[in-house]
Structure formats: structure tokens, C-alpha cells
Amino acid sequence: MISITDKHDCSGCGACAQACPRGCIAMREDGEGFLYPEVDKAKCVDCGLCERVCPLLKQAEQREPLQVLGVKNRDRQDRMASSSGGVFIALARRTIACGGVVFGAVFDDDWQVRHTSADTLCGVRAMMGSKYVQSRIGETYREAAACLKAGRRVMFVGTPCQIAGLRSYLRKDYEGLLAVDILCHGVPSPAVWRSYLKETFECKDGCAKITSVCFRDKQKEGWARYNVVVRGVTAGGEEAEKELSAAVYVDNPFMKGFMADAYLRPSCHRCRCKHGASGSDLIIADYWGARFAVPDFADDRGVSLVLVNTDKGREALAGLDVDALPTTVKGEERYNGGFDSAGPERPCRRKFFDSMASGAGFHASLARALSVPPYLILYKKITKTVRNIIFRFVK
């Protein structure tokens, strides 16, 4: 019987709930808004299958990639609609053309994030773009298994822990499966995202109705200074769609908390699924260091860094309508925090959730969590001044 005594030991992948033959495990939100398995002990027969499919109970080995590439989709529209270089849509298009099924994360009608499947290009487009919220995996492992057993190709895209969960659930490799994970800094709480949306938009301009959310809009200021853009209608939907909020990511409140690690899942601070341990065929990341490592290849429309882990992943990339350039991950961890397997749980995290638990709203809780004591501000100013003086003399 699965039992979570330390929340750092559960990524919320849901493999245990989907594998349970008696359906006696449900995924429930805790006080922070993250899903954890809850067992109906009256129905459980102690078969142990839930424990056997848990990816965190059996530590997988990390592995070095076979190849590392900088990649750009040649279709400008595809790349501009993507978070980085447009690799996902190129892979998905080929999967669909072969009669396959793509699994990925989408926004639902309430702008929460969930995993779903699509076998049309129209359905796949909703999966494009980063979504900085942990998705509900639902029954997609079961659905993917059914497709694979029926002989269909499956491309499954998720965070490293979700891909590890899929691999553990399947318990065997399938020739028709292409597993792709996204290099992940960590997943914020869905409940915090709900609180942000409710407080920011439901109380704004007479209760705005959101019509689209884009975490990585490149149209305004390019890829490097991407904007978080929320569009919608007000006044009962009688007005035309407009921008309800648009700001460079460093100025968006939700992204500020995300980048400060104020509301990541506990297991993200001790991730065991990165560096190939998820069992993925490909890892897709933002190639933020491209302007330094491959300046002639880089541009401000987005470049992907692709780590090829298997021959199957190499074959999947072959022949795509993309430009690819061999490169290396050396030094890239300076620009992309997703390479870090573990990060400390900062004091701001506890301050944020304590404030939310006391009844404060999102914005008030974030302000308290990120507030800097006056003495620390003064200390930083003094040290910066001293560094500048020393630099001038040394120079």
C-alpha cells in the first residue's frame, strides 16, 4: 500500500492511482494545492502494485545524452507560437501524420492545466507553449497504454517525473512510444495559480472572463524578454477581446513567485528524475546560452536545446523540417536552472504558504514572502558600492 510520510518523496505523477486494479487510490489536493495519493484502506487488498509502479521508490540511473543539439523549426509561425525553438510541434506533426496519438498538457475551460491526448494537428496546437503549473495527469497513462497495445504510435510529453511515472506504469518498453520530457525548473501549485487568477482577474474590470493565457509570448519583446499575456472580455462578454494583463516575465507577479521558488512542489527541491533518469528518449529545453555558445545560430525567435538520450530519439529527429547544430551542455547550467536536480527550500516558501493558510490572498502573501528586511537592502548596497570601488582601482 502506497503511503506518503515525506512529501518530498511524491511527485504526484499518479502512476499508483492508475495502476491500482481495484481503483482504491484517489489523488487529492493537500493544503498547498498539490495532489497526493489517498488510499481507501477498506477496498485495498495490499497487492503492492502501487508501490511497484512508483518511480520515486526505485531510483533510476542518470545517463549522459548520446547527442546534444541546438534546434530551430524552419516554420516561422510554428516557432513564434512555441516556447523556444518549435521542436515539439515538429515531432507532433510527424506523429499525427503516421496515425499516432500525442499526449501533452493543455488549459481546460477554467484555465487549469491537465494532460490530454490528440490525434489531430488542431488538438495538438493547444499543447504548445509552456504552462508553469503542475498538470493533472488524469488517466493518460492508461490511455497511452491502450493506444500502444493497439499498435498505434504514441508521443508522450511531460515533466521528467511524469515521464518517469509513465515508464514505471507501463513496466516495459514499447517500440511505438516516443517519451519526451521538458527540462523543468519545478512545478508551481495549481491552487496558487487558481488564487492568482481569481484575485487578479475576477475582481478586475467587473469580473473579466479569460479567453487565452500565454506564458511565453514572443510577439511583444522577443524570446529573451518574453511576456506573460492574459486576454479576455469584460462586461458580460459584450466587449471585444483585449489584453487584461501583459508584462515581461520578471514583472509578472505569478512568475516572480515561481522564479523565487515560493510555491514549487516539495519533491521539486529533490528531483530524482532529471539527467536522463526519467527514461525519456528526448529532453527539450530552452537554449538560453545559445547567444554565447553558438552566436551565429542564435536569434530572438527562440532556440531549443535537445538532448538525445536514445537511438529512438535520434531517429525521431531525423528528417524533421528543422535546422540542427551539434553543441554541448557544458556551461548551460549557468543560464538554465532546469539542469539543477536540487534546490534549497527557501524561507520565502514557508512564509508564502503560512500567509495563504492564514487567509491572506495571493498578492499579499507573495509580498510578505518576497519582502526584504531593510538591513539586508543596506548590506547589498554597501557591498555593491565596495565592489565597484575595488573594480575601479583594479582596473
Short mmCIF file of C-alpha atoms in Angstrom, two decimals:
data_model
loop_
_atom_site.label_atom_id
_atom_site.label_comp_id
_atom_site.label_asym_id
_atom_site.label_seq_id
_atom_site.Cartn_x
_atom_site.Cartn_y
_atom_site.Cartn_z
CA MET A 1 0.00 0.00 0.00
CA ILE A 2 1.39 3.36 -1.00
CA SER A 3 1.97 5.64 1.97
CA ILE A 4 3.47 9.12 1.78
CA THR A 5 5.22 10.06 5.01
CA ASP A 6 7.51 12.67 3.47
CA LYS A 7 6.06 14.84 0.71
CA HIS A 8 9.47 15.17 -0.89
CA ASP A 9 9.02 11.52 -1.88
CA CYS A 10 5.96 12.03 -4.09
CA SER A 11 5.95 13.87 -7.40
CA GLY A 12 2.19 13.50 -7.89
CA CYS A 13 2.62 11.59 -11.14
CA GLY A 14 -0.46 9.48 -10.42
CA ALA A 15 1.03 6.17 -11.60
CA CYS A 16 -0.12 4.46 -8.40
CA ALA A 17 -3.72 5.60 -8.80
CA GLN A 18 -3.91 4.49 -12.43
CA ALA A 19 -2.26 1.13 -11.75
CA CYS A 20 -4.48 0.16 -8.81
CA PRO A 21 -6.61 -2.81 -10.01
CA ARG A 22 -9.38 -2.04 -7.51
CA GLY A 23 -9.46 1.71 -8.07
CA CYS A 24 -8.99 2.42 -4.39
CA ILE A 25 -6.43 5.23 -4.80
CA ALA A 26 -7.56 8.80 -5.45
CA MET A 27 -5.34 11.83 -5.99
CA ARG A 28 -6.31 14.56 -3.51
CA GLU A 29 -5.10 18.11 -3.08
CA ASP A 30 -3.30 18.94 0.13
CA GLY A 31 -3.34 22.33 1.85
CA GLU A 32 -0.76 23.70 -0.61
CA GLY A 33 -2.74 22.58 -3.63
CA PHE A 34 -0.61 19.61 -4.73
CA LEU A 35 -2.01 16.17 -5.48
CA TYR A 36 -1.08 13.15 -3.33
CA PRO A 37 -2.45 9.59 -3.34
CA GLU A 38 -5.13 8.75 -0.78
CA VAL A 39 -5.88 5.05 -0.27
CA ASP A 40 -9.29 3.64 0.60
CA LYS A 41 -7.98 1.06 3.05
CA ALA A 42 -11.31 -0.77 3.18
CA LYS A 43 -11.02 -1.63 -0.52
CA CYS A 44 -7.24 -2.18 -0.67
CA VAL A 45 -6.10 -5.82 -0.91
CA ASP A 46 -2.42 -4.99 -0.39
CA CYS A 47 -1.34 -6.30 -3.79
CA GLY A 48 1.64 -3.92 -3.78
CA LEU A 49 1.25 -2.86 -7.41
CA CYS A 50 1.04 0.83 -6.44
CA GLU A 51 4.46 0.60 -4.82
CA ARG A 52 5.96 -1.27 -7.75
CA VAL A 53 4.98 1.45 -10.22
CA CYS A 54 6.09 4.40 -8.06
CA PRO A 55 9.08 5.95 -9.89
CA LEU A 56 10.48 7.51 -6.72
CA LEU A 57 10.63 4.23 -4.79
CA LYS A 58 13.11 2.81 -7.29
CA GLN A 59 15.84 5.26 -8.11
CA ALA A 60 16.66 5.19 -11.82
CA GLU A 61 20.18 5.84 -13.00
CA GLN A 62 21.12 9.11 -14.63
CA ARG A 63 22.70 8.88 -18.07
CA GLU A 64 24.70 11.03 -20.42
CA PRO A 65 22.98 12.05 -23.67
CA LEU A 66 24.09 10.44 -26.92
CA GLN A 67 23.97 13.79 -28.66
CA VAL A 68 23.20 17.44 -27.87
CA LEU A 69 21.74 19.74 -30.49
CA GLY A 70 20.64 23.34 -30.90
CA VAL A 71 17.41 23.17 -32.92
CA LYS A 72 15.14 25.68 -34.69
CA ASN A 73 11.90 24.93 -36.52
CA ARG A 74 12.10 26.29 -40.07
CA ASP A 75 8.43 27.31 -39.99
CA ARG A 76 8.41 30.85 -38.58
CA GLN A 77 4.80 30.66 -37.35
CA ASP A 78 5.42 27.38 -35.55
CA ARG A 79 8.48 28.80 -33.83
CA MET A 80 6.81 32.06 -32.80
CA ALA A 81 3.92 30.07 -31.26
CA SER A 82 6.34 27.83 -29.37
CA SER A 83 8.17 28.47 -26.11
CA SER A 84 11.60 28.12 -27.69
CA GLY A 85 12.66 26.54 -30.99
CA GLY A 86 9.47 24.73 -32.01
CA VAL A 87 10.70 21.14 -31.65
CA PHE A 88 7.52 19.83 -30.02
CA ILE A 89 5.19 20.77 -32.88
CA ALA A 90 7.61 19.33 -35.46
CA LEU A 91 7.71 15.99 -33.63
CA ALA A 92 3.95 16.04 -33.04
CA ARG A 93 3.19 16.75 -36.69
CA ARG A 94 5.14 13.66 -37.74
CA THR A 95 3.41 11.52 -35.08
CA ILE A 96 -0.03 12.65 -36.29
CA ALA A 97 0.93 12.06 -39.94
CA CYS A 98 1.76 8.45 -39.04
CA GLY A 99 -1.66 7.93 -37.45
CA GLY A 100 -0.30 8.28 -33.95
CA VAL A 101 -1.51 9.98 -30.78
CA VAL A 102 0.15 12.85 -28.91
CA PHE A 103 -0.22 13.33 -25.14
CA GLY A 104 0.55 16.69 -23.58
CA ALA A 105 -0.63 19.48 -21.30
CA VAL A 106 -3.45 21.90 -22.15
CA PHE A 107 -5.53 24.54 -20.38
CA ASP A 108 -9.07 23.45 -19.54
CA ASP A 109 -12.15 25.70 -19.54
CA ASP A 110 -11.22 27.06 -16.11
CA TRP A 111 -7.60 27.73 -17.17
CA GLN A 112 -6.27 24.90 -15.06
CA VAL A 113 -3.67 22.59 -16.61
CA ARG A 114 -4.36 18.94 -17.41
CA HIS A 115 -2.89 16.23 -19.61
CA THR A 116 -4.90 15.03 -22.56
CA SER A 117 -4.46 13.33 -25.93
CA ALA A 118 -4.95 14.42 -29.52
CA ASP A 119 -4.68 12.73 -32.91
CA THR A 120 -5.27 15.88 -34.98
CA LEU A 121 -2.99 18.84 -35.54
CA CYS A 122 -5.71 21.16 -34.26
CA GLY A 123 -5.82 19.27 -30.97
CA VAL A 124 -2.04 19.25 -30.68
CA ARG A 125 -1.73 23.02 -31.05
CA ALA A 126 -3.42 23.51 -27.67
CA MET A 127 -0.45 21.64 -26.15
CA MET A 128 2.06 24.16 -27.49
CA GLY A 129 3.70 26.65 -25.15
CA SER A 130 4.94 26.40 -21.58
CA LYS A 131 2.43 26.15 -18.75
CA TYR A 132 4.03 26.96 -15.41
CA VAL A 133 1.61 24.91 -13.33
CA GLN A 134 1.66 21.21 -12.43
CA SER A 135 -0.76 19.42 -14.73
CA ARG A 136 -3.30 16.81 -13.68
CA ILE A 137 -2.16 13.63 -15.38
CA GLY A 138 -5.63 12.07 -15.09
CA GLU A 139 -5.97 8.69 -16.83
CA THR A 140 -3.49 9.43 -19.61
CA TYR A 141 -1.06 6.63 -18.67
CA ARG A 142 -3.88 4.11 -19.10
CA GLU A 143 -4.94 5.76 -22.35
CA ALA A 144 -1.39 5.73 -23.69
CA ALA A 145 -1.01 2.06 -22.78
CA ALA A 146 -4.24 1.22 -24.61
CA CYS A 147 -3.02 3.04 -27.74
CA LEU A 148 0.34 1.27 -27.65
CA LYS A 149 -1.26 -2.15 -27.19
CA ALA A 150 -3.48 -1.37 -30.19
CA GLY A 151 -0.36 -0.80 -32.29
CA ARG A 152 -0.59 2.98 -32.52
CA ARG A 153 2.39 5.28 -32.17
CA VAL A 154 2.38 7.43 -29.04
CA MET A 155 4.31 10.60 -28.32
CA PHE A 156 4.03 11.45 -24.62
CA VAL A 157 5.36 14.82 -23.44
CA GLY A 158 5.62 15.87 -19.80
CA THR A 159 7.88 16.86 -16.94
CA PRO A 160 10.68 14.42 -16.04
CA CYS A 161 8.67 12.98 -13.12
CA GLN A 162 5.63 12.47 -15.36
CA ILE A 163 7.71 10.60 -17.93
CA ALA A 164 9.26 8.53 -15.12
CA GLY A 165 5.74 7.77 -13.92
CA LEU A 166 4.68 6.68 -17.41
CA ARG A 167 7.68 4.38 -17.79
CA SER A 168 7.04 2.83 -14.37
CA TYR A 169 3.35 2.40 -15.12
CA LEU A 170 3.98 0.66 -18.45
CA ARG A 171 6.63 -1.65 -16.91
CA LYS A 172 8.01 -2.44 -20.38
CA ASP A 173 9.30 -0.56 -23.37
CA TYR A 174 7.16 -0.18 -26.48
CA GLU A 175 8.68 0.35 -29.89
CA GLY A 176 5.88 2.77 -30.75
CA LEU A 177 6.46 5.06 -27.75
CA LEU A 178 8.41 8.30 -28.00
CA ALA A 179 8.85 9.73 -24.50
CA VAL A 180 9.81 13.41 -24.35
CA ASP A 181 10.42 15.37 -21.20
CA ILE A 182 10.76 19.10 -20.78
CA LEU A 183 13.74 20.39 -18.81
CA CYS A 184 11.95 21.53 -15.69
CA HIS A 185 12.81 24.11 -13.03
CA GLY A 186 9.94 22.84 -10.89
CA VAL A 187 6.14 22.89 -10.88
CA PRO A 188 4.08 25.55 -9.07
CA SER A 189 0.93 24.73 -7.13
CA PRO A 190 -2.32 24.59 -9.13
CA ALA A 191 -4.14 26.10 -6.14
CA VAL A 192 -1.79 29.08 -6.12
CA TRP A 193 -2.41 29.56 -9.84
CA ARG A 194 -6.17 29.49 -9.19
CA SER A 195 -5.78 32.06 -6.44
CA TYR A 196 -3.72 34.31 -8.70
CA LEU A 197 -6.29 34.17 -11.50
CA LYS A 198 -9.25 34.73 -9.20
CA GLU A 199 -7.73 37.64 -7.32
CA THR A 200 -6.22 39.31 -10.37
CA PHE A 201 -8.94 38.92 -12.98
CA GLU A 202 -12.27 38.02 -11.42
CA CYS A 203 -12.13 41.25 -9.41
CA LYS A 204 -10.86 43.31 -12.31
CA ASP A 205 -12.98 45.42 -14.68
CA GLY A 206 -16.26 43.96 -13.48
CA CYS A 207 -15.21 40.32 -13.40
CA ALA A 208 -13.24 39.61 -16.54
CA LYS A 209 -13.64 36.38 -18.48
CA ILE A 210 -10.32 34.97 -19.61
CA THR A 211 -10.12 33.81 -23.21
CA SER A 212 -6.40 32.98 -23.52
CA VAL A 213 -3.26 32.66 -21.43
CA CYS A 214 0.24 32.75 -22.90
CA PHE A 215 3.15 32.36 -20.50
CA ARG A 216 5.72 32.81 -23.26
CA ASP A 217 4.55 35.49 -25.70
CA LYS A 218 7.38 36.45 -28.09
CA GLN A 219 5.43 38.94 -30.18
CA LYS A 220 6.00 41.98 -27.98
CA GLU A 221 9.64 41.86 -26.93
CA GLY A 222 11.03 38.67 -28.38
CA TRP A 223 12.09 35.33 -26.91
CA ALA A 224 14.66 36.52 -24.38
CA ARG A 225 12.28 39.08 -22.80
CA TYR A 226 9.10 37.08 -23.22
CA ASN A 227 5.83 38.48 -21.93
CA VAL A 228 3.12 36.81 -19.88
CA VAL A 229 -0.10 37.79 -21.63
CA VAL A 230 -3.65 37.16 -20.46
CA ARG A 231 -6.50 38.12 -22.78
CA GLY A 232 -10.23 38.23 -22.13
CA VAL A 233 -13.51 40.05 -22.30
CA THR A 234 -15.35 42.15 -19.75
CA ALA A 235 -18.86 43.50 -19.21
CA GLY A 236 -20.51 40.13 -19.65
CA GLY A 237 -18.62 39.36 -22.82
CA GLU A 238 -20.17 42.20 -24.78
CA GLU A 239 -16.84 43.90 -25.44
CA ALA A 240 -14.18 42.67 -27.85
CA GLU A 241 -11.30 40.58 -26.57
CA LYS A 242 -8.49 42.66 -25.10
CA GLU A 243 -5.33 42.31 -23.08
CA LEU A 244 -6.22 42.02 -19.43
CA SER A 245 -2.57 41.78 -18.45
CA ALA A 246 0.72 41.88 -20.32
CA ALA A 247 4.14 42.18 -18.71
CA VAL A 248 7.70 40.99 -19.18
CA TYR A 249 8.02 37.79 -17.17
CA VAL A 250 10.18 39.39 -14.46
CA ASP A 251 7.37 41.87 -13.77
CA ASN A 252 4.50 39.38 -13.69
CA PRO A 253 3.57 38.55 -10.05
CA PHE A 254 2.96 34.83 -10.62
CA MET A 255 6.27 34.43 -12.44
CA LYS A 256 8.09 36.38 -9.72
CA GLY A 257 6.95 33.82 -7.16
CA PHE A 258 7.81 30.94 -9.49
CA MET A 259 11.35 32.18 -10.11
CA ALA A 260 11.82 32.77 -6.37
CA ASP A 261 10.77 29.12 -5.69
CA ALA A 262 7.97 30.40 -3.45
CA TYR A 263 5.44 27.71 -4.35
CA LEU A 264 7.13 24.74 -6.03
CA ARG A 265 6.15 21.18 -5.16
CA PRO A 266 8.30 19.77 -2.31
CA SER A 267 9.65 16.95 -4.49
CA CYS A 268 10.99 19.52 -6.97
CA HIS A 269 13.59 20.53 -4.40
CA ARG A 270 14.98 16.97 -4.50
CA CYS A 271 14.21 15.90 -8.06
CA ARG A 272 15.28 12.32 -8.84
CA CYS A 273 14.13 12.23 -12.45
CA LYS A 274 16.44 14.62 -14.28
CA HIS A 275 19.57 13.99 -16.35
CA GLY A 276 18.01 11.10 -18.25
CA ALA A 277 16.75 9.26 -15.14
CA SER A 278 13.16 9.73 -16.35
CA GLY A 279 13.70 7.23 -19.18
CA SER A 280 12.90 9.79 -21.86
CA ASP A 281 14.07 9.45 -25.43
CA LEU A 282 14.47 13.21 -25.82
CA ILE A 283 14.82 16.16 -23.45
CA ILE A 284 13.75 19.56 -24.76
CA ALA A 285 14.97 22.78 -23.14
CA ASP A 286 15.33 26.49 -23.80
CA TYR A 287 18.79 27.12 -25.17
CA TRP A 288 19.35 30.34 -23.23
CA GLY A 289 23.11 30.13 -23.66
CA ALA A 290 22.90 29.92 -27.45
CA ARG A 291 23.88 33.58 -27.89
CA PHE A 292 27.23 32.77 -26.29
CA ALA A 293 27.83 29.17 -27.39
CA VAL A 294 26.53 29.38 -30.98
CA PRO A 295 26.05 33.10 -31.73
CA ASP A 296 25.68 32.64 -35.48
CA PHE A 297 22.85 30.15 -34.91
CA ALA A 298 21.01 32.07 -32.18
CA ASP A 299 18.23 34.59 -32.73
CA ASP A 300 15.43 36.16 -30.71
CA ARG A 301 12.66 33.97 -32.12
CA GLY A 302 13.71 31.03 -29.92
CA VAL A 303 16.22 28.20 -29.96
CA SER A 304 15.74 24.76 -28.40
CA LEU A 305 18.40 22.66 -26.74
CA VAL A 306 17.67 18.98 -27.42
CA LEU A 307 19.37 16.18 -25.51
CA VAL A 308 19.12 12.91 -27.42
CA ASN A 309 19.07 10.01 -24.95
CA THR A 310 18.28 7.02 -27.18
CA ASP A 311 18.58 5.81 -30.75
CA LYS A 312 14.80 6.09 -30.95
CA GLY A 313 15.09 9.78 -30.07
CA ARG A 314 17.76 10.25 -32.71
CA GLU A 315 15.53 8.61 -35.32
CA ALA A 316 12.58 10.80 -34.31
CA LEU A 317 14.61 13.95 -35.01
CA ALA A 318 15.95 12.72 -38.35
CA GLY A 319 14.23 14.28 -41.30
CA LEU A 320 12.25 16.90 -39.36
CA ASP A 321 11.87 20.31 -41.01
CA VAL A 322 14.30 21.92 -38.58
CA ASP A 323 17.78 23.39 -38.53
CA ALA A 324 20.03 21.49 -36.11
CA LEU A 325 23.52 22.23 -34.91
CA PRO A 326 25.69 19.96 -32.71
CA THR A 327 26.55 21.65 -29.42
CA THR A 328 27.17 20.82 -25.76
CA VAL A 329 25.52 21.33 -22.37
CA LYS A 330 28.81 22.48 -20.86
CA GLY A 331 28.20 25.78 -19.11
CA GLU A 332 24.49 25.81 -19.95
CA GLU A 333 23.52 25.31 -16.28
CA ARG A 334 24.53 28.96 -15.74
CA TYR A 335 21.68 30.06 -17.98
CA ASN A 336 19.03 27.39 -17.43
CA GLY A 337 18.13 26.48 -13.85
CA GLY A 338 16.32 23.38 -15.05
CA PHE A 339 19.63 21.50 -15.01
CA ASP A 340 19.72 21.67 -11.21
CA SER A 341 18.46 18.47 -9.58
CA ALA A 342 18.05 20.01 -6.15
CA GLY A 343 17.46 23.48 -4.84
CA PRO A 344 17.01 24.58 -1.25
CA GLU A 345 13.53 25.27 0.05
CA ARG A 346 13.89 28.97 0.62
CA PRO A 347 12.34 30.74 3.62
CA CYS A 348 10.00 32.56 1.25
CA ARG A 349 8.20 29.28 0.52
CA ARG A 350 7.15 28.72 4.11
CA LYS A 351 6.30 32.41 4.52
CA PHE A 352 4.11 32.30 1.41
CA PHE A 353 2.10 29.21 2.37
CA ASP A 354 1.79 30.29 6.01
CA SER A 355 0.34 33.57 4.81
CA MET A 356 -2.08 31.84 2.43
CA ALA A 357 -3.16 29.48 5.24
CA SER A 358 -3.91 32.47 7.46
CA GLY A 359 -6.43 33.73 4.91
CA ALA A 360 -4.33 36.29 3.04
CA GLY A 361 -4.70 36.43 -0.74
CA PHE A 362 -2.13 35.65 -3.38
CA HIS A 363 -0.72 39.16 -3.81
CA ALA A 364 -0.48 39.88 -0.08
CA SER A 365 1.15 36.50 0.57
CA LEU A 366 3.66 36.99 -2.23
CA ALA A 367 4.56 40.47 -0.97
CA ARG A 368 5.20 39.08 2.52
CA ALA A 369 7.19 36.14 1.18
CA LEU A 370 9.45 38.25 -1.01
CA SER A 371 9.85 41.23 1.33
CA VAL A 372 13.49 42.06 2.07
CA PRO A 373 14.49 43.39 5.52
CA PRO A 374 15.86 46.97 5.45
CA TYR A 375 19.21 45.85 6.90
CA LEU A 376 19.68 43.41 4.02
CA ILE A 377 18.90 46.11 1.45
CA LEU A 378 21.51 48.36 3.09
CA TYR A 379 24.03 45.50 3.21
CA LYS A 380 23.58 44.81 -0.52
CA LYS A 381 24.01 48.50 -1.37
CA ILE A 382 27.21 48.72 0.68
CA THR A 383 28.73 45.54 -0.79
CA LYS A 384 27.84 46.66 -4.31
CA THR A 385 29.49 50.04 -3.72
CA VAL A 386 32.62 48.40 -2.27
CA ARG A 387 32.83 46.02 -5.26
CA ASN A 388 32.56 48.93 -7.69
CA ILE A 389 35.31 50.87 -5.89
CA ILE A 390 37.62 47.84 -5.87
CA PHE A 391 36.90 47.17 -9.52
CA ARG A 392 37.85 50.73 -10.47
CA PHE A 393 41.19 50.51 -8.61
CA VAL A 394 41.99 47.06 -10.01
CA LYS A 395 41.12 48.17 -13.47
#
